[in-house]
PDB file of C-alpha atoms in Angstrom:
ATOM      1  CA  UNK A   1     -87.204-103.230 -18.183  1.00 44.00           C
ATOM      2  CA  UNK A   2     -87.291-102.795 -14.610  1.00 44.00           C
ATOM      3  CA  UNK A   3     -88.785 -99.577 -14.736  1.00 46.00           C
ATOM      4  CA  UNK A   4     -91.798-100.612 -16.627  1.00 45.00           C
ATOM      5  CA  UNK A   5     -92.172-103.697 -14.524  1.00 47.00           C
ATOM      6  CA  UNK A   6     -91.601-101.263 -11.896  1.00 44.00           C
ATOM      7  CA  UNK A   7     -94.508 -99.322 -12.925  1.00 47.00           C
ATOM      8  CA  UNK A   8     -95.914-102.200 -13.549  1.00 47.00           C
ATOM      9  CA  UNK A   9     -95.781-103.738  -9.945  1.00 47.00           C
ATOM     10  CA  UNK A  10     -96.928-100.207  -8.816  1.00 46.00           C
ATOM     11  CA  UNK A  11     -99.632 -99.560 -10.751  1.00 48.00           C
ATOM     12  CA  UNK A  12    -101.132-104.037  -9.849  1.00 49.00           C
ATOM     13  CA  UNK A  13    -100.805-102.934  -5.993  1.00 45.00           C
ATOM     14  CA  UNK A  14    -103.250-100.567  -6.329  1.00 46.00           C
ATOM     15  CA  UNK A  15    -105.625-102.466  -8.766  1.00 47.00           C
ATOM     16  CA  UNK A  16    -105.620-105.233  -6.467  1.00 39.00           C
ATOM     17  CA  UNK A  17    -106.965-103.429  -3.268  1.00 44.00           C
ATOM     18  CA  UNK A  18    -109.109-100.245  -5.372  1.00 46.00           C
ATOM     19  CA  UNK A  19    -110.948-103.196  -6.915  1.00 43.00           C
ATOM     20  CA  UNK A  20    -111.005-106.115  -3.724  1.00 40.00           C
ATOM     21  CA  UNK A  21    -113.096-103.827  -1.195  1.00 42.00           C
ATOM     22  CA  UNK A  22    -116.601-103.816  -1.027  1.00 48.00           C
ATOM     23  CA  UNK A  23    -118.133-100.600   0.115  1.00 83.00           C
ATOM     24  CA  UNK A  24    -116.900 -97.847   1.463  1.00 89.00           C
ATOM     25  CA  UNK A  25    -117.415 -96.106   4.913  1.00 91.00           C
ATOM     26  CA  UNK A  26    -117.191 -92.344   6.241  1.00 92.00           C
ATOM     27  CA  UNK A  27    -115.723 -91.438   9.446  1.00 93.00           C
ATOM     28  CA  UNK A  28    -119.128 -91.932  11.239  1.00 93.00           C
ATOM     29  CA  UNK A  29    -119.874 -94.810  10.624  1.00 92.00           C
ATOM     30  CA  UNK A  30    -116.308 -95.750  11.412  1.00 93.00           C
ATOM     31  CA  UNK A  31    -116.924 -94.499  14.883  1.00 94.00           C
ATOM     32  CA  UNK A  32    -120.493 -96.104  14.801  1.00 93.00           C
ATOM     33  CA  UNK A  33    -119.070 -99.455  14.669  1.00 93.00           C
ATOM     34  CA  UNK A  34    -115.709 -98.655  16.646  1.00 94.00           C
ATOM     35  CA  UNK A  35    -118.352 -98.319  19.987  1.00 93.00           C
ATOM     36  CA  UNK A  36    -120.052-100.721  18.747  1.00 92.00           C
ATOM     37  CA  UNK A  37    -116.736-103.552  18.169  1.00 92.00           C
ATOM     38  CA  UNK A  38    -114.363-102.209  20.280  1.00 92.00           C
ATOM     39  CA  UNK A  39    -113.304-104.367  23.192  1.00 92.00           C
ATOM     40  CA  UNK A  40    -111.856-102.012  25.435  1.00 92.00           C
ATOM     41  CA  UNK A  41    -115.505-100.277  25.058  1.00 93.00           C
ATOM     42  CA  UNK A  42    -117.595-103.578  24.794  1.00 93.00           C
ATOM     43  CA  UNK A  43    -115.416-104.069  27.976  1.00 93.00           C
ATOM     44  CA  UNK A  44    -116.065-101.048  29.638  1.00 93.00           C
ATOM     45  CA  UNK A  45    -119.596-101.071  28.863  1.00 93.00           C
ATOM     46  CA  UNK A  46    -120.397-104.749  30.232  1.00 93.00           C
ATOM     47  CA  UNK A  47    -118.361-104.042  33.841  1.00 93.00           C
ATOM     48  CA  UNK A  48    -120.752-101.275  33.661  1.00 91.00           C
ATOM     49  CA  UNK A  49    -123.912-102.987  33.602  1.00 92.00           C
ATOM     50  CA  UNK A  50    -122.507-105.458  36.258  1.00 91.00           C
ATOM     51  CA  UNK A  51    -121.955-102.700  38.718  1.00 89.00           C
ATOM     52  CA  UNK A  52    -125.349-101.785  37.392  1.00 88.00           C
ATOM     53  CA  UNK A  53    -127.072-104.620  38.247  1.00 88.00           C
ATOM     54  CA  UNK A  54    -125.417-104.692  41.726  1.00 85.00           C
ATOM     55  CA  UNK A  55    -126.262-101.182  42.788  1.00 83.00           C
ATOM     56  CA  UNK A  56    -129.388-102.516  43.891  1.00 81.00           C
ATOM     57  CA  UNK A  57    -131.321-101.660  47.020  1.00 77.00           C
ATOM     58  CA  UNK A  58    -133.046-105.254  47.227  1.00 73.00           C
ATOM     59  CA  UNK A  59    -128.216-106.338  47.422  1.00 72.00           C
ATOM     60  CA  UNK A  60    -127.908-104.371  50.480  1.00 72.00           C
ATOM     61  CA  UNK A  61    -130.698-106.193  53.181  1.00 70.00           C
ATOM     62  CA  UNK A  62    -133.268-103.136  51.870  1.00 68.00           C
ATOM     63  CA  UNK A  63    -135.850-105.514  51.212  1.00 70.00           C
ATOM     64  CA  UNK A  64    -137.573-108.101  52.897  1.00 75.00           C
ATOM     65  CA  UNK A  65    -136.399-111.769  53.387  1.00 74.00           C
ATOM     66  CA  UNK A  66    -138.550-114.425  52.882  1.00 77.00           C
ATOM     67  CA  UNK A  67    -138.204-118.320  53.736  1.00 76.00           C
ATOM     68  CA  UNK A  68    -140.645-120.653  51.525  1.00 83.00           C
ATOM     69  CA  UNK A  69    -140.498-125.250  52.924  1.00 85.00           C
ATOM     70  CA  UNK A  70    -142.648-127.152  51.648  1.00 86.00           C
ATOM     71  CA  UNK A  71    -142.153-131.713  52.858  1.00 86.00           C
ATOM     72  CA  UNK A  72    -144.243-134.417  52.630  1.00 83.00           C
ATOM     73  CA  UNK A  73    -144.679-137.705  52.952  1.00 83.00           C
ATOM     74  CA  UNK A  74    -146.076-140.803  52.591  1.00 76.00           C
ATOM     75  CA  UNK A  75    -145.639-144.880  53.860  1.00 74.00           C
ATOM     76  CA  UNK A  76    -147.008-148.387  53.004  1.00 71.00           C
ATOM     77  CA  UNK A  77    -147.088-150.825  56.198  1.00 70.00           C
ATOM     78  CA  UNK A  78    -148.770-154.021  57.504  1.00 67.00           C
ATOM     79  CA  UNK A  79    -151.017-154.215  60.844  1.00 68.00           C
ATOM     80  CA  UNK A  80    -151.368-157.159  62.616  1.00 68.00           C
ATOM     81  CA  UNK A  81    -153.331-156.682  65.623  1.00 64.00           C
ATOM     82  CA  UNK A  82    -154.232-160.235  68.727  1.00 71.00           C
ATOM     83  CA  UNK A  83    -155.749-159.952  71.176  1.00 67.00           C
ATOM     84  CA  UNK A  84    -155.342-161.467  74.880  1.00 68.00           C
ATOM     85  CA  UNK A  85    -158.826-162.519  74.793  1.00 69.00           C
ATOM     86  CA  UNK A  86    -158.929-166.145  72.145  1.00 71.00           C
ATOM     87  CA  UNK A  87    -162.826-164.974  71.489  1.00 71.00           C
ATOM     88  CA  UNK A  88    -161.848-161.487  70.354  1.00 71.00           C
ATOM     89  CA  UNK A  89    -159.851-162.849  66.641  1.00 74.00           C
ATOM     90  CA  UNK A  90    -157.367-160.804  65.115  1.00 71.00           C
ATOM     91  CA  UNK A  91    -157.514-157.433  62.989  1.00 67.00           C
ATOM     92  CA  UNK A  92    -154.607-157.824  59.951  1.00 68.00           C
ATOM     93  CA  UNK A  93    -154.614-154.841  57.501  1.00 62.00           C
ATOM     94  CA  UNK A  94    -152.503-155.090  54.494  1.00 65.00           C
ATOM     95  CA  UNK A  95    -151.168-151.951  52.807  1.00 62.00           C
ATOM     96  CA  UNK A  96    -152.271-149.059  55.131  1.00 63.00           C
ATOM     97  CA  UNK A  97    -151.330-146.050  53.141  1.00 70.00           C
ATOM     98  CA  UNK A  98    -150.149-142.818  55.241  1.00 73.00           C
ATOM     99  CA  UNK A  99    -150.125-139.312  53.334  1.00 84.00           C
ATOM    100  CA  UNK A 100    -148.947-136.546  55.353  1.00 82.00           C
ATOM    101  CA  UNK A 101    -148.384-132.710  53.523  1.00 85.00           C
ATOM    102  CA  UNK A 102    -146.470-129.575  55.290  1.00 86.00           C
ATOM    103  CA  UNK A 103    -146.057-126.206  53.727  1.00 86.00           C
ATOM    104  CA  UNK A 104    -144.369-122.774  55.928  1.00 83.00           C
ATOM    105  CA  UNK A 105    -143.659-118.808  54.995  1.00 81.00           C
ATOM    106  CA  UNK A 106    -141.010-117.406  57.074  1.00 81.00           C
ATOM    107  CA  UNK A 107    -141.446-113.182  56.464  1.00 72.00           C
ATOM    108  CA  UNK A 108    -138.172-111.733  58.064  1.00 74.00           C
ATOM    109  CA  UNK A 109    -137.255-107.302  57.975  1.00 68.00           C
ATOM    110  CA  UNK A 110    -133.805-106.105  59.951  1.00 73.00           C
ATOM    111  CA  UNK A 111    -135.099-102.564  60.759  1.00 72.00           C
ATOM    112  CA  UNK A 112    -131.873-101.379  61.681  1.00 71.00           C
ATOM    113  CA  UNK A 113    -128.426-102.477  61.495  1.00 71.00           C
ATOM    114  CA  UNK A 114    -126.564 -99.426  62.526  1.00 71.00           C
ATOM    115  CA  UNK A 115    -126.578 -97.579  58.933  1.00 75.00           C
ATOM    116  CA  UNK A 116    -124.177-100.699  57.799  1.00 78.00           C
ATOM    117  CA  UNK A 117    -126.877-101.117  54.248  1.00 77.00           C
ATOM    118  CA  UNK A 118    -127.125 -97.016  53.634  1.00 79.00           C
ATOM    119  CA  UNK A 119    -123.176 -97.190  53.757  1.00 80.00           C
ATOM    120  CA  UNK A 120    -123.011-100.792  51.538  1.00 83.00           C
ATOM    121  CA  UNK A 121    -125.762 -98.622  49.068  1.00 82.00           C
ATOM    122  CA  UNK A 122    -123.057 -95.827  49.136  1.00 86.00           C
ATOM    123  CA  UNK A 123    -121.049 -97.864  47.795  1.00 88.00           C
ATOM    124  CA  UNK A 124    -122.141 -99.921  45.050  1.00 86.00           C
ATOM    125  CA  UNK A 125    -123.720 -96.740  43.947  1.00 88.00           C
ATOM    126  CA  UNK A 126    -120.764 -94.796  43.596  1.00 91.00           C
ATOM    127  CA  UNK A 127    -118.376 -98.486  41.771  1.00 90.00           C
ATOM    128  CA  UNK A 128    -120.916 -97.926  39.734  1.00 90.00           C
ATOM    129  CA  UNK A 129    -120.702 -93.603  38.636  1.00 92.00           C
ATOM    130  CA  UNK A 130    -117.307 -95.736  38.645  1.00 94.00           C
ATOM    131  CA  UNK A 131    -118.149 -98.401  35.438  1.00 92.00           C
ATOM    132  CA  UNK A 132    -120.329 -95.499  33.631  1.00 93.00           C
ATOM    133  CA  UNK A 133    -117.647 -92.858  33.930  1.00 94.00           C
ATOM    134  CA  UNK A 134    -114.725 -95.668  32.809  1.00 94.00           C
ATOM    135  CA  UNK A 135    -117.213 -96.426  29.597  1.00 94.00           C
ATOM    136  CA  UNK A 136    -117.452 -93.080  28.371  1.00 95.00           C
ATOM    137  CA  UNK A 137    -113.540 -92.278  29.351  1.00 95.00           C
ATOM    138  CA  UNK A 138    -113.608 -95.868  26.570  1.00 95.00           C
ATOM    139  CA  UNK A 139    -115.409 -94.859  24.235  1.00 95.00           C
ATOM    140  CA  UNK A 140    -114.136 -90.986  23.574  1.00 96.00           C
ATOM    141  CA  UNK A 141    -110.664 -92.464  23.174  1.00 96.00           C
ATOM    142  CA  UNK A 142    -111.684 -94.958  20.765  1.00 95.00           C
ATOM    143  CA  UNK A 143    -113.480 -92.390  19.034  1.00 95.00           C
ATOM    144  CA  UNK A 144    -110.788 -90.273  19.339  1.00 96.00           C
ATOM    145  CA  UNK A 145    -108.443 -93.265  17.975  1.00 96.00           C
ATOM    146  CA  UNK A 146    -110.774 -93.967  15.362  1.00 96.00           C
ATOM    147  CA  UNK A 147    -110.619 -90.404  13.968  1.00 95.00           C
ATOM    148  CA  UNK A 148    -107.012 -89.790  13.674  1.00 96.00           C
ATOM    149  CA  UNK A 149    -106.377 -92.906  12.160  1.00 95.00           C
ATOM    150  CA  UNK A 150    -109.209 -92.344   9.970  1.00 96.00           C
ATOM    151  CA  UNK A 151    -107.967 -89.358   9.202  1.00 95.00           C
ATOM    152  CA  UNK A 152    -104.213 -90.448   8.589  1.00 96.00           C
ATOM    153  CA  UNK A 153    -105.573 -93.818   6.155  1.00 95.00           C
ATOM    154  CA  UNK A 154    -107.999 -90.149   4.136  1.00 94.00           C
ATOM    155  CA  UNK A 155    -104.772 -88.841   3.843  1.00 94.00           C
ATOM    156  CA  UNK A 156    -102.338 -91.686   2.474  1.00 95.00           C
ATOM    157  CA  UNK A 157    -105.262 -92.826   0.562  1.00 93.00           C
ATOM    158  CA  UNK A 158    -105.471 -89.012  -2.022  1.00 94.00           C
ATOM    159  CA  UNK A 159    -101.394 -89.856  -1.456  1.00 95.00           C
ATOM    160  CA  UNK A 160    -101.368 -92.861  -3.751  1.00 94.00           C
ATOM    161  CA  UNK A 161    -104.313 -91.677  -6.062  1.00 93.00           C
ATOM    162  CA  UNK A 162    -102.287 -88.391  -6.538  1.00 94.00           C
ATOM    163  CA  UNK A 163     -99.162 -90.923  -7.384  1.00 95.00           C
ATOM    164  CA  UNK A 164    -100.990 -93.137  -9.638  1.00 94.00           C
ATOM    165  CA  UNK A 165    -101.523 -90.493 -11.790  1.00 94.00           C
ATOM    166  CA  UNK A 166     -97.818 -88.832 -11.086  1.00 94.00           C
ATOM    167  CA  UNK A 167     -96.596 -92.336 -12.358  1.00 94.00           C
ATOM    168  CA  UNK A 168     -98.543 -92.305 -15.122  1.00 94.00           C
ATOM    169  CA  UNK A 169     -98.179 -88.920 -16.881  1.00 94.00           C
ATOM    170  CA  UNK A 170     -94.102 -89.874 -16.439  1.00 93.00           C
ATOM    171  CA  UNK A 171     -94.874 -93.498 -18.250  1.00 93.00           C
ATOM    172  CA  UNK A 172     -96.150 -90.594 -20.948  1.00 93.00           C
ATOM    173  CA  UNK A 173     -92.501 -88.685 -20.930  1.00 93.00           C
ATOM    174  CA  UNK A 174     -90.345 -91.458 -20.851  1.00 92.00           C
ATOM    175  CA  UNK A 175     -92.764 -92.676 -24.010  1.00 92.00           C
ATOM    176  CA  UNK A 176     -92.206 -89.398 -25.777  1.00 92.00           C
ATOM    177  CA  UNK A 177     -88.410 -89.451 -24.855  1.00 92.00           C
ATOM    178  CA  UNK A 178     -87.795 -92.208 -26.537  1.00 92.00           C
ATOM    179  CA  UNK A 179     -89.738 -91.661 -29.307  1.00 91.00           C
ATOM    180  CA  UNK A 180     -87.607 -88.342 -29.482  1.00 89.00           C
ATOM    181  CA  UNK A 181     -84.737 -90.153 -29.093  1.00 88.00           C
ATOM    182  CA  UNK A 182     -86.195 -92.747 -31.621  1.00 88.00           C
ATOM    183  CA  UNK A 183     -85.748 -89.918 -34.193  1.00 86.00           C
ATOM    184  CA  UNK A 184     -82.536 -88.100 -32.974  1.00 82.00           C
ATOM    185  CA  UNK A 185     -85.319 -84.540 -32.099  1.00 83.00           C
ATOM    186  CA  UNK A 186     -83.687 -85.567 -28.200  1.00 79.00           C
ATOM    187  CA  UNK A 187     -80.302 -86.909 -26.585  1.00 86.00           C
ATOM    188  CA  UNK A 188     -79.853 -90.243 -24.578  1.00 89.00           C
ATOM    189  CA  UNK A 189     -79.970 -88.023 -21.405  1.00 91.00           C
ATOM    190  CA  UNK A 190     -83.904 -87.511 -21.558  1.00 90.00           C
ATOM    191  CA  UNK A 191     -84.457 -90.148 -22.060  1.00 90.00           C
ATOM    192  CA  UNK A 192     -82.362 -91.382 -19.123  1.00 93.00           C
ATOM    193  CA  UNK A 193     -83.951 -88.627 -17.296  1.00 93.00           C
ATOM    194  CA  UNK A 194     -87.287 -89.159 -17.838  1.00 92.00           C
ATOM    195  CA  UNK A 195     -86.725 -93.643 -16.177  1.00 93.00           C
ATOM    196  CA  UNK A 196     -84.766 -92.483 -13.658  1.00 94.00           C
ATOM    197  CA  UNK A 197     -87.957 -89.999 -12.625  1.00 93.00           C
ATOM    198  CA  UNK A 198     -90.693 -92.945 -13.400  1.00 93.00           C
ATOM    199  CA  UNK A 199     -88.673 -95.223 -10.834  1.00 94.00           C
ATOM    200  CA  UNK A 200     -88.983 -92.875  -8.436  1.00 94.00           C
ATOM    201  CA  UNK A 201     -92.348 -91.762  -9.065  1.00 94.00           C
ATOM    202  CA  UNK A 202     -93.286 -96.151  -9.235  1.00 93.00           C
ATOM    203  CA  UNK A 203     -91.641 -96.212  -6.687  1.00 94.00           C
ATOM    204  CA  UNK A 204     -94.264 -93.719  -4.033  1.00 94.00           C
ATOM    205  CA  UNK A 205     -96.236 -94.855  -4.917  1.00 94.00           C
ATOM    206  CA  UNK A 206     -95.503 -98.605  -3.693  1.00 94.00           C
ATOM    207  CA  UNK A 207     -94.397 -97.015  -0.716  1.00 95.00           C
ATOM    208  CA  UNK A 208     -98.129 -95.160  -0.274  1.00 94.00           C
ATOM    209  CA  UNK A 209     -99.922 -97.866  -0.876  1.00 93.00           C
ATOM    210  CA  UNK A 210     -98.642-100.122   1.049  1.00 94.00           C
ATOM    211  CA  UNK A 211     -98.364 -97.370   4.062  1.00 95.00           C
ATOM    212  CA  UNK A 212    -102.300 -96.497   3.407  1.00 94.00           C
ATOM    213  CA  UNK A 213    -103.239-100.652   3.157  1.00 93.00           C
ATOM    214  CA  UNK A 214    -101.116-100.611   6.564  1.00 94.00           C
ATOM    215  CA  UNK A 215    -103.492 -97.407   7.632  1.00 94.00           C
ATOM    216  CA  UNK A 216    -106.305 -99.543   7.181  1.00 94.00           C
ATOM    217  CA  UNK A 217    -104.873-102.802   9.293  1.00 93.00           C
ATOM    218  CA  UNK A 218    -104.812-100.026  11.732  1.00 94.00           C
ATOM    219  CA  UNK A 219    -108.080 -98.544  11.481  1.00 95.00           C
ATOM    220  CA  UNK A 220    -109.786-101.847  10.978  1.00 94.00           C
ATOM    221  CA  UNK A 221    -108.448-103.250  14.886  1.00 93.00           C
ATOM    222  CA  UNK A 222    -108.654-100.179  16.344  1.00 93.00           C
ATOM    223  CA  UNK A 223    -113.210-100.664  15.291  1.00 93.00           C
ATOM    224  CA  UNK A 224    -112.892-104.549  16.191  1.00 92.00           C
ATOM    225  CA  UNK A 225    -113.409-106.277  12.994  1.00 91.00           C
ATOM    226  CA  UNK A 226    -110.072-108.033  11.173  1.00 90.00           C
ATOM    227  CA  UNK A 227    -108.027-106.690   9.096  1.00 86.00           C
ATOM    228  CA  UNK A 228    -108.964-108.165   5.861  1.00 85.00           C
ATOM    229  CA  UNK A 229    -112.331-106.489   6.004  1.00 85.00           C
ATOM    230  CA  UNK A 230    -113.201-105.454   2.584  1.00 85.00           C
ATOM    231  CA  UNK A 231    -113.637-101.798   3.589  1.00 85.00           C
ATOM    232  CA  UNK A 232    -111.896 -98.166   1.961  1.00 89.00           C
ATOM    233  CA  UNK A 233    -112.399 -95.406   3.817  1.00 91.00           C
ATOM    234  CA  UNK A 234    -113.988 -92.254   1.864  1.00 90.00           C
ATOM    235  CA  UNK A 235    -114.409 -88.348   2.337  1.00 80.00           C
ATOM    236  CA  UNK A 236    -117.843 -87.859   2.529  1.00 69.00           C
TER     237      UNK A 236
END
């Protein structure tokens, strides 16, 4: 009974993982997803983009500077003017509004500053090239690591498939040995040997399936996708 329970546990573990998958991915798909989602690659790509934007001639003073200014004023006053001569009546004005506008534009450009602009621009270009090389290195390392983990997961998957067939053969061998023993055509030792073989094969299947699931999680982590993603590897 313990042997049969172990067999059912191993087969159930494999069946659960096999039925949970939604689709298969090949090596090219895995690499493409990793190059888009891997955190190291994304950080290196963002850094390269920033350094590219910094390596512009406008950031080191090769372009002129334009300054624009505008202003306006408004006043509203009540005015009363009186004269010394009594014959002249005073003049008063309420709500005398005054509006004034002004604008200016200045253009500045440094003709020569001792070569500092060229030096700084070369520095920015060097930083941009370094960022490009770091991005390329991150992409190449990710591609290599994904390839290794993918092939390892594919190997374990094939190993699990083989062990499933092995367990099924061991189960049929145990059934035949039990039937032969019941009819007196075999000994109890043959049944015990068949049980031992089934137990060993079931344990190997359970361990291989756990290693396969673990390898998928490691692969998904490198690809930058959730560990519980319903994907499995395919050889084509």
